[in-house]
Tab-separated table of C-alpha atoms and ligand atoms in Angstrom:
chain	number	residue	atom	x	y	z
A	1	MET	CA	12.497	-52.340	78.253
A	2	ASP	CA	12.610	-49.047	80.196
A	3	SER	CA	16.309	-49.412	80.949
A	4	LYS	CA	16.970	-50.225	77.299
A	5	ILE	CA	15.246	-47.031	76.266
A	6	ILE	CA	17.282	-44.996	78.734
A	7	ILE	CA	20.550	-46.613	77.558
A	8	ALA	CA	19.625	-46.131	73.929
A	9	ALA	CA	18.708	-42.503	74.484
A	10	PHE	CA	21.974	-41.885	76.353
A	11	LEU	CA	24.151	-43.629	73.749
A	12	SER	CA	22.435	-41.971	70.830
A	13	SER	CA	22.869	-38.485	72.284
A	14	VAL	CA	26.668	-38.618	71.815
A	15	PRO	CA	26.750	-39.021	68.021
A	16	VAL	CA	23.701	-36.758	67.748
A	17	LEU	CA	25.540	-33.934	69.463
A	18	LEU	CA	28.509	-34.488	67.154
A	19	LEU	CA	26.224	-34.511	64.135
A	20	LEU	CA	24.505	-31.318	65.211
A	21	GLY	CA	27.680	-29.344	64.687
A	22	ALA	CA	27.752	-30.507	61.086
A	23	THR	CA	24.064	-29.798	60.351
A	24	GLU	CA	23.869	-27.484	57.273
A	25	ALA	CA	20.790	-25.596	56.209
A	26	HIS	CA	20.297	-25.437	52.442
A	27	VAL	CA	18.373	-23.473	49.889
A	28	GLU	CA	15.232	-25.589	50.169
A	29	TYR	CA	11.551	-25.455	49.305
A	30	GLY	CA	9.404	-23.680	51.871
A	31	ALA	CA	12.237	-22.631	54.185
A	32	TYR	CA	9.851	-20.080	55.751
A	33	ASN	CA	6.876	-22.454	56.110
A	34	ILE	CA	7.154	-22.402	59.897
A	35	THR	CA	8.927	-19.119	60.612
A	36	CYS	CA	7.019	-16.883	58.188
A	37	PRO	CA	4.342	-18.939	56.438
A	38	ASN	CA	3.022	-16.044	54.338
A	39	ALA	CA	6.432	-14.852	53.127
A	40	GLU	CA	6.072	-16.043	49.527
A	41	ALA	CA	2.423	-14.888	49.368
A	42	ILE	CA	3.385	-11.423	50.617
A	43	VAL	CA	6.090	-11.099	47.939
A	44	PHE	CA	3.662	-12.252	45.237
A	45	GLN	CA	0.957	-9.846	46.393
A	46	GLU	CA	3.348	-6.881	46.360
A	47	MET	CA	4.796	-7.849	42.976
A	48	THR	CA	1.281	-8.164	41.532
A	49	GLN	CA	0.432	-4.641	42.675
A	50	ILE	CA	3.738	-3.160	41.518
A	51	LEU	CA	3.681	-4.718	38.063
A	52	ALA	CA	0.032	-3.758	37.552
A	53	THR	CA	1.111	-0.111	37.516
A	54	SER	CA	4.757	-0.469	36.375
A	55	PRO	CA	5.150	-3.546	34.152
A	56	ASP	CA	8.689	-2.402	33.247
A	57	GLN	CA	9.823	-3.352	36.740
A	58	ALA	CA	9.570	-7.068	35.856
A	59	GLY	CA	12.717	-6.946	33.734
A	60	SER	CA	14.544	-4.864	36.308
A	61	LEU	CA	13.823	-7.333	39.118
A	62	LEU	CA	14.823	-10.325	37.013
A	63	ARG	CA	18.121	-8.686	36.078
A	64	LEU	CA	18.741	-7.751	39.727
A	65	HIS	CA	18.786	-11.447	40.681
A	66	TYR	CA	21.275	-12.292	37.914
A	67	VAL	CA	23.702	-9.471	38.739
A	68	ASP	CA	23.434	-10.329	42.434
A	69	CYS	CA	24.172	-14.035	41.946
A	70	PHE	CA	27.120	-13.595	39.556
A	71	VAL	CA	29.013	-11.336	41.950
A	72	ARG	CA	29.805	-12.999	45.323
A	73	GLY	CA	26.789	-15.310	44.972
A	74	CYS	CA	23.073	-14.802	45.634
A	75	GLU	CA	23.536	-12.936	48.913
A	76	ALA	CA	22.212	-9.452	48.193
A	77	SER	CA	25.605	-7.739	47.886
A	78	ILE	CA	24.080	-5.732	45.009
A	79	LEU	CA	21.741	-3.993	47.470
A	80	LEU	CA	24.401	-2.620	49.833
A	81	ASN	CA	25.132	1.091	49.671
A	82	SER	CA	28.660	2.411	49.300
A	83	THR	CA	30.214	3.570	52.554
A	84	ALA	CA	33.088	5.892	53.406
A	85	GLY	CA	36.129	4.206	51.890
A	86	ASN	CA	34.208	1.476	50.011
A	87	THR	CA	32.486	1.701	46.636
A	88	ALA	CA	29.810	-0.993	46.526
A	89	GLU	CA	28.690	-3.124	43.552
A	90	LYS	CA	25.648	-0.952	42.849
A	91	ASP	CA	27.958	1.999	42.114
A	92	ALA	CA	30.189	0.050	39.715
A	93	ASP	CA	30.140	1.424	36.178
A	94	MET	CA	28.575	-1.764	34.769
A	95	ASN	CA	25.757	-1.630	37.330
A	96	LYS	CA	24.860	2.046	37.122
A	97	ASP	CA	21.680	1.193	35.232
A	98	VAL	CA	20.510	-1.644	37.509
A	99	ARG	CA	17.018	-0.808	38.738
A	100	GLY	CA	14.439	-2.135	41.209
A	101	TYR	CA	16.028	-1.296	44.577
A	102	ASP	CA	12.894	0.588	45.692
A	103	VAL	CA	10.755	-2.489	44.987
A	104	ILE	CA	12.961	-4.670	47.194
A	105	ASP	CA	12.780	-2.082	50.015
A	106	ARG	CA	8.983	-1.966	49.742
A	107	ILE	CA	8.686	-5.764	49.963
A	108	LYS	CA	11.202	-5.942	52.803
A	109	ALA	CA	9.149	-3.404	54.789
A	110	LYS	CA	6.023	-5.588	54.401
A	111	LEU	CA	7.900	-8.713	55.450
A	112	GLU	CA	9.446	-6.997	58.464
A	113	GLN	CA	5.927	-6.044	59.583
A	114	ALA	CA	4.746	-9.646	59.240
A	115	CYS	CA	7.811	-11.500	60.552
A	116	PRO	CA	10.584	-9.242	61.853
A	117	GLY	CA	14.139	-10.408	61.209
A	118	ILE	CA	13.229	-13.607	59.376
A	119	VAL	CA	13.256	-13.167	55.588
A	120	SER	CA	16.586	-12.351	53.932
A	121	CYS	CA	17.055	-9.686	51.276
A	122	ALA	CA	18.691	-12.335	49.056
A	123	ASP	CA	15.479	-14.405	49.157
A	124	ILE	CA	13.371	-11.327	48.445
A	125	ILE	CA	15.419	-10.667	45.274
A	126	ALA	CA	15.050	-14.321	44.187
A	127	LEU	CA	11.295	-14.425	44.869
A	128	ALA	CA	10.686	-11.054	43.174
A	129	ALA	CA	12.579	-12.297	40.089
A	130	ARG	CA	10.581	-15.540	40.092
A	131	ASP	CA	7.287	-13.654	40.382
A	132	SER	CA	8.325	-11.200	37.645
A	133	ILE	CA	8.591	-14.132	35.244
A	134	ARG	CA	5.243	-15.595	36.296
A	135	LEU	CA	3.463	-12.235	36.138
A	136	SER	CA	4.835	-11.652	32.622
A	137	ASN	CA	3.034	-14.826	31.449
A	138	GLY	CA	6.132	-16.957	31.884
A	139	PRO	CA	6.477	-20.185	33.875
A	140	ASN	CA	5.777	-20.343	37.601
A	141	ILE	CA	9.117	-21.674	38.853
A	142	PRO	CA	9.196	-23.404	42.249
A	143	ILE	CA	12.361	-22.076	43.896
A	144	GLY	CA	14.011	-22.819	47.215
A	145	THR	CA	14.555	-20.233	49.933
A	146	GLY	CA	16.776	-19.982	53.002
A	147	ARG	CA	19.514	-17.783	51.532
A	148	ARG	CA	21.154	-15.415	53.997
A	149	ASP	CA	22.601	-11.967	53.362
A	150	GLY	CA	26.296	-11.286	52.926
A	151	ASN	CA	28.137	-8.500	54.649
A	152	GLY	CA	30.348	-7.118	51.908
A	153	SER	CA	30.132	-5.551	48.475
A	154	SER	CA	32.879	-4.177	46.262
A	155	ALA	CA	32.615	-2.411	42.902
A	156	ALA	CA	35.968	-3.953	41.937
A	157	ASP	CA	34.378	-7.446	41.870
A	158	VAL	CA	31.869	-6.506	39.167
A	159	PRO	CA	33.931	-6.391	35.930
A	160	LEU	CA	35.693	-9.611	36.976
A	161	ASN	CA	32.425	-11.495	37.305
A	162	LEU	CA	29.815	-9.982	34.995
A	163	PRO	CA	30.225	-10.269	31.211
A	164	SER	CA	29.877	-6.989	29.330
A	165	ALA	CA	27.286	-6.295	26.635
A	166	ASN	CA	30.079	-6.455	24.048
A	167	SER	CA	31.181	-9.982	24.979
A	168	SER	CA	31.912	-12.569	22.313
A	169	ILE	CA	30.422	-16.062	22.581
A	170	THR	CA	33.771	-17.419	23.846
A	171	GLN	CA	33.835	-14.835	26.627
A	172	LEU	CA	30.190	-15.487	27.538
A	173	ILE	CA	30.687	-19.257	27.708
A	174	SER	CA	33.749	-18.908	29.913
A	175	PHE	CA	32.064	-16.388	32.274
A	176	PHE	CA	29.139	-18.779	32.713
A	177	ALA	CA	31.442	-21.784	33.152
A	178	LYS	CA	32.882	-20.095	36.270
A	179	TYR	CA	29.511	-20.809	37.896
A	180	ASN	CA	29.149	-24.316	36.434
A	181	LEU	CA	26.635	-22.975	33.951
A	182	THR	CA	26.837	-24.593	30.509
A	183	ALA	CA	26.464	-23.143	27.015
A	184	LYS	CA	22.879	-24.369	27.174
A	185	ASP	CA	22.301	-22.492	30.458
A	186	LEU	CA	23.766	-19.414	28.748
A	187	VAL	CA	21.387	-19.486	25.786
A	188	VAL	CA	18.423	-20.360	28.019
A	189	LEU	CA	19.087	-17.674	30.660
A	190	SER	CA	19.802	-15.079	27.976
A	191	GLY	CA	16.170	-15.731	27.068
A	192	ALA	CA	15.435	-13.453	30.061
A	193	HIS	CA	15.999	-10.651	27.541
A	194	THR	CA	12.510	-11.448	26.302
A	195	ILE	CA	11.429	-8.857	28.870
A	196	GLY	CA	12.893	-5.514	29.890
A	197	LYS	CA	14.783	-2.675	28.329
A	198	ALA	CA	18.313	-1.445	27.669
A	199	HIS	CA	19.758	2.064	27.558
A	200	CYS	CA	20.933	3.322	24.172
A	201	TYR	CA	24.528	3.490	25.417
A	202	SER	CA	24.504	-0.299	25.955
A	203	PHE	CA	24.407	-0.892	22.187
A	204	SER	CA	24.937	2.465	20.408
A	205	ASP	CA	28.357	1.377	19.122
A	206	ARG	CA	26.428	-1.103	16.948
A	207	LEU	CA	24.634	1.839	15.345
A	208	TYR	CA	27.435	4.348	14.991
A	209	ASN	CA	30.881	2.881	15.548
A	210	TYR	CA	30.948	-0.912	15.407
A	211	ASN	CA	34.415	-2.240	16.269
A	212	GLU	CA	35.724	1.346	16.025
A	213	SER	CA	34.926	1.290	12.281
A	214	GLY	CA	32.747	4.396	12.218
A	215	ASN	CA	30.021	2.231	10.635
A	216	SER	CA	27.136	0.163	11.961
A	217	ASP	CA	27.171	-3.550	12.781
A	218	PRO	CA	26.540	-5.524	9.557
A	219	ARG	CA	24.547	-8.022	11.646
A	220	LEU	CA	21.798	-5.483	12.275
A	221	ASP	CA	18.633	-5.687	10.213
A	222	ALA	CA	18.302	-2.488	8.110
A	223	SER	CA	14.783	-1.531	9.257
A	224	TYR	CA	15.666	-2.311	12.882
A	225	LYS	CA	18.764	-0.124	12.576
A	226	THR	CA	16.654	2.769	11.291
A	227	LEU	CA	14.202	2.335	14.151
A	228	LEU	CA	16.959	2.219	16.765
A	229	SER	CA	18.718	5.263	15.276
A	230	GLN	CA	15.466	7.222	15.629
A	231	GLU	CA	15.278	6.239	19.294
A	232	CYS	CA	18.947	6.749	20.096
A	233	SER	CA	21.112	9.686	19.047
A	234	PRO	CA	24.881	8.976	19.294
A	235	ASN	CA	25.348	10.348	22.815
A	236	ASP	CA	21.954	9.488	24.296
A	237	MET	CA	22.465	8.545	27.933
A	238	THR	CA	18.846	8.226	29.051
A	239	SER	CA	16.507	6.601	26.509
A	240	LEU	CA	15.460	2.979	26.932
A	241	VAL	CA	14.683	0.490	24.160
A	242	PRO	CA	13.011	-2.957	24.466
A	243	LEU	CA	15.445	-5.878	24.426
A	244	ASP	CA	12.824	-7.975	22.618
A	245	THR	CA	11.503	-5.975	19.712
A	246	ASN	CA	8.379	-8.184	19.498
A	247	ASN	CA	7.043	-7.598	23.020
A	248	ALA	CA	9.091	-6.425	25.994
A	249	THR	CA	6.535	-7.275	28.665
A	250	ALA	CA	5.659	-10.863	27.697
A	251	PHE	CA	7.917	-13.749	28.693
A	252	ASP	CA	7.778	-15.624	25.381
A	253	LEU	CA	9.837	-16.858	22.423
A	254	GLY	CA	9.969	-13.429	20.745
A	255	TYR	CA	13.580	-12.854	21.834
A	256	TYR	CA	14.798	-15.938	19.957
A	257	ALA	CA	12.665	-15.110	16.908
A	258	GLY	CA	14.190	-11.605	16.855
A	259	LEU	CA	17.740	-13.025	16.971
A	260	THR	CA	17.193	-15.085	13.830
A	261	ARG	CA	15.966	-11.961	11.997
A	262	MET	CA	19.034	-9.912	12.958
A	263	LYS	CA	16.984	-7.987	15.480
A	264	GLY	CA	19.013	-8.841	18.560
A	265	LEU	CA	19.786	-5.669	20.540
A	266	LEU	CA	23.086	-6.328	22.348
A	267	THR	CA	26.302	-7.693	20.868
A	268	SER	CA	26.080	-10.438	23.521
A	269	ASP	CA	22.613	-11.410	22.234
A	270	VAL	CA	23.764	-11.693	18.615
A	271	ALA	CA	26.804	-13.687	19.806
A	272	LEU	CA	24.486	-16.593	20.652
A	273	LEU	CA	24.374	-17.309	16.920
A	274	ASP	CA	28.138	-17.982	16.858
A	275	ASP	CA	28.337	-21.324	18.677
A	276	ALA	CA	26.843	-24.598	17.484
A	277	THR	CA	25.013	-25.383	20.764
A	278	THR	CA	23.624	-21.921	21.369
A	279	ASN	CA	22.799	-21.376	17.696
A	280	SER	CA	20.767	-24.559	17.383
A	281	TYR	CA	18.840	-23.711	20.566
A	282	VAL	CA	18.026	-20.221	19.249
A	283	MET	CA	16.857	-21.675	15.915
A	284	ARG	CA	14.704	-24.350	17.559
A	285	GLN	CA	12.942	-21.905	19.889
A	286	ALA	CA	12.509	-19.304	17.148
A	287	ASN	CA	10.659	-21.880	15.052
A	288	SER	CA	8.728	-23.470	17.878
A	289	THR	CA	4.971	-23.097	18.151
A	290	SER	CA	5.008	-23.720	21.914
A	291	PRO	CA	7.065	-22.136	24.692
A	292	ASN	CA	6.951	-25.331	26.767
A	293	GLU	CA	10.529	-26.474	26.169
A	294	PHE	CA	11.918	-22.979	26.819
A	295	PHE	CA	9.828	-22.624	29.985
A	296	ALA	CA	11.006	-25.984	31.356
A	297	ASP	CA	14.645	-25.229	30.485
A	298	PHE	CA	14.417	-21.739	31.946
A	299	GLY	CA	13.049	-23.164	35.203
A	300	THR	CA	15.977	-25.589	35.449
A	301	SER	CA	18.684	-23.006	34.687
A	302	PHE	CA	17.026	-20.367	36.890
A	303	MET	CA	17.130	-22.729	39.878
A	304	ILE	CA	20.856	-23.356	39.309
A	305	LEU	CA	21.467	-19.603	38.978
A	306	GLY	CA	19.639	-18.984	42.260
A	307	LYS	CA	21.907	-21.284	44.228
A	308	ILE	CA	25.235	-19.785	43.173
A	309	GLY	CA	27.257	-18.970	46.283
A	310	ALA	CA	24.157	-18.856	48.504
A	311	LEU	CA	24.922	-18.355	52.187
A	312	THR	CA	23.071	-20.680	54.544
A	313	HIS	CA	23.106	-21.887	58.152
A	314	SER	CA	25.309	-19.640	60.298
A	315	LYS	CA	26.958	-17.832	57.392
A	316	GLY	CA	25.920	-14.241	56.734
A	317	GLU	CA	22.959	-12.602	58.447
A	318	ILE	CA	19.358	-11.530	57.948
A	319	ARG	CA	19.720	-7.829	57.215
A	320	ARG	CA	17.274	-5.508	58.910
A	321	GLN	CA	17.605	-3.055	56.043
A	322	CYS	CA	18.592	-4.345	52.638
A	323	SER	CA	20.899	-1.427	51.841
A	324	ALA	CA	23.196	-1.795	54.874
A	325	VAL	CA	24.747	-4.563	56.934
A	326	ASN	CA	23.409	-4.918	60.473
A	327	PRO	CA	25.190	-2.850	63.105
A	328	PRO	CA	27.463	-4.972	65.309
A	329	SER	CA	25.556	-6.373	68.298
A	330	PRO	CA	26.658	-4.998	71.679
A	331	SER	CA	29.551	-7.056	73.118
A	332	PRO	CA	28.323	-9.502	75.800
A	333	SER	CA	29.326	-8.889	79.439
A	334	PRO	CA	32.198	-11.161	80.472
A	335	SER	CA	31.039	-14.425	82.057
A	336	PRO	CA	32.911	-17.580	83.093
A	337	SER	CA	31.141	-19.796	80.535
A	338	PRO	CA	30.216	-17.761	77.460
A	339	SER	CA	26.934	-18.826	75.879
A	340	PRO	CA	26.793	-19.478	72.113
A	341	PRO	CA	25.412	-16.719	69.866
A	342	PRO	CA	21.599	-16.651	69.843
A	343	LYS	CA	20.019	-18.546	66.987
A	344	ASN	CA	17.097	-17.126	65.062
A	345	SER	CA	13.890	-19.119	65.183
A	346	ALA	CA	14.492	-20.834	61.816
A	347	GLU	CA	17.870	-22.087	63.025
A	348	LYS	CA	16.375	-23.255	66.347
A	349	ILE	CA	13.681	-25.248	64.561
A	350	ASN	CA	16.211	-26.685	62.158
A	351	ALA	CA	18.564	-27.757	64.969
A	352	PHE	CA	15.697	-29.218	66.997
A	353	SER	CA	14.343	-31.259	64.102
A	354	SER	CA	17.833	-32.590	63.273
A	355	PHE	CA	18.391	-33.528	66.928
A	356	PHE	CA	15.029	-35.192	67.212
A	357	SER	CA	15.058	-37.150	63.963
A	358	VAL	CA	18.642	-38.449	64.205
A	359	GLY	CA	18.066	-39.361	67.874
A	360	VAL	CA	14.910	-41.296	67.042
A	361	VAL	CA	16.603	-43.262	64.261
A	362	LEU	CA	19.615	-44.196	66.420
A	363	SER	CA	17.452	-45.162	69.376
A	364	TYR	CA	15.359	-47.368	67.121
A	365	LEU	CA	18.438	-49.111	65.740
A	366	LEU	CA	19.880	-49.694	69.209
A	367	LEU	CA	16.598	-51.120	70.501
A	368	GLN	CA	16.491	-53.516	67.555
A	369	TYR	CA	20.025	-54.617	68.378
A	370	TYR	CA	19.306	-55.219	72.083
B	401	HEM	C1	24.733	-13.355	28.956
B	401	HEM	C2	25.252	-12.314	29.530
B	401	HEM	C3	24.449	-11.065	29.761
B	401	HEM	C4	24.804	-9.811	29.395
B	401	HEM	C5	26.084	-9.401	28.701
B	401	HEM	C6	23.724	-8.939	29.796
B	401	HEM	C7	23.720	-7.569	29.630
B	401	HEM	C8	22.622	-6.767	29.826
B	401	HEM	C9	22.590	-5.360	29.532
B	401	HEM	C10	23.739	-4.529	29.001
B	401	HEM	C11	21.343	-4.924	29.799
B	401	HEM	C12	20.799	-3.506	29.599
B	401	HEM	C13	21.143	-2.618	30.760
B	401	HEM	C14	20.751	-1.183	30.460
B	401	HEM	O1	21.232	-0.642	29.467
B	401	HEM	O2	19.957	-0.588	31.229
B	401	HEM	C15	20.594	-6.049	30.285
B	401	HEM	C16	19.291	-6.002	30.676
B	401	HEM	C17	18.621	-7.065	31.197
B	401	HEM	N1	19.158	-8.301	31.496
B	401	HEM	FE1	20.903	-9.017	30.873
B	401	HEM	N2	22.750	-9.682	30.382
B	401	HEM	C18	23.148	-10.982	30.400
B	401	HEM	C19	22.476	-12.046	30.961
B	401	HEM	C20	21.302	-11.928	31.633
B	401	HEM	C21	20.710	-12.967	32.424
B	401	HEM	C22	21.347	-14.335	32.674
B	401	HEM	C23	19.535	-12.471	32.900
B	401	HEM	C24	18.538	-13.119	33.812
B	401	HEM	C25	18.420	-14.407	34.025
B	401	HEM	C26	19.386	-11.144	32.373
B	401	HEM	C27	18.288	-10.347	32.537
B	401	HEM	C28	18.172	-9.063	32.025
B	401	HEM	C29	16.928	-8.318	32.021
B	401	HEM	C30	15.563	-8.851	32.440
B	401	HEM	C31	17.224	-7.056	31.526
B	401	HEM	C32	16.270	-5.851	31.405
B	401	HEM	C33	16.511	-4.960	32.625
B	401	HEM	C34	15.520	-3.822	32.798
B	401	HEM	O3	14.531	-3.742	32.066
B	401	HEM	O4	15.736	-3.005	33.715
B	401	HEM	N3	20.492	-10.839	31.648
B	401	HEM	N4	21.401	-7.151	30.308
């Protein structure tokens, strides 16, 4: 029996070693359970404190996740600062009003104290967005973690990947299709506009110069138009207006109800009425007495959004500071047999568990055979 075990262990190590090279980490539930068990609790605690004093930040953090994922994938490229010779995404015209960077830095600092070098900025954005929804009385969405941070960011990528506030339904559907998101995902995720605010300049053409006509958008309720005109003078560059006129801090069905009453704020919101699939979803939610269907759908689409282009395994890095890529590590001194790059503890545990479990299964099969 002993010799069989030795033979089995020897034979199984060959395919195991081959398999190890192909082992891929994924965005998975509890990716920090071993390496930083309190990671998700720390994010939730910070978000609870932040939103208690600044509830407006919930919308900003949720939007941050969306604009991150649509450009280069969910890998925190939105957080990188511009450098000499490179204008980063955050300085692109379309992103000039993206907010919440200070919140991410605050959470990152807490996580670095608890578990240095373990939790990625991309995961912090995703978890902060998830908690923003929950803390605004929305669903508590179980999301995976294990995303790693990218090392590039370019303002030029933004207009190619993010739809503008003036998009038609055809443009919105085709932007979302690029990420395998359906028309249903579009109408569900647009429901995020149930919280947060928009600057007057994001919709003022609807008040003063719709389609260059010099008039207002006919699809704007008259009393809502009056209200918005009081808030926003034609060249107002600073004022903010709720995206959901019913309640901008509660994650509820008010956004859809507003759309059916011609009280949608952005052209892209109103556009959801122009397609059969998106229109019927808006109508159903607007007339629903329970948010349950919307909450379940939002959870599903939000999880798909959060996996777009995520970097895992050896791709990318865990940034030490969210606003800059890590400095290059010092070049190793020449040696006859160069050692592989050091793995972080999550990767070591992942590799060990793959090695162990595949080895055990193969050994068991071989012993059965002998
Ligand atoms: C369908 C295409 C979309 C367009 C064209 C769009 C456009 C916009 C615009 C123009 C603003 C206002 C920015 C400002 O003036 O400060 C905004 C805000 C916001 N967006 Fe979207 N968005 C879209 C989809 C999404 C998605 C998919 C999400 C999240 C899942 C999202 C979440 C938000 C939130 C929460 C805010 C409020 C931000 C704050 O309060 O700081 N949006 N969006």
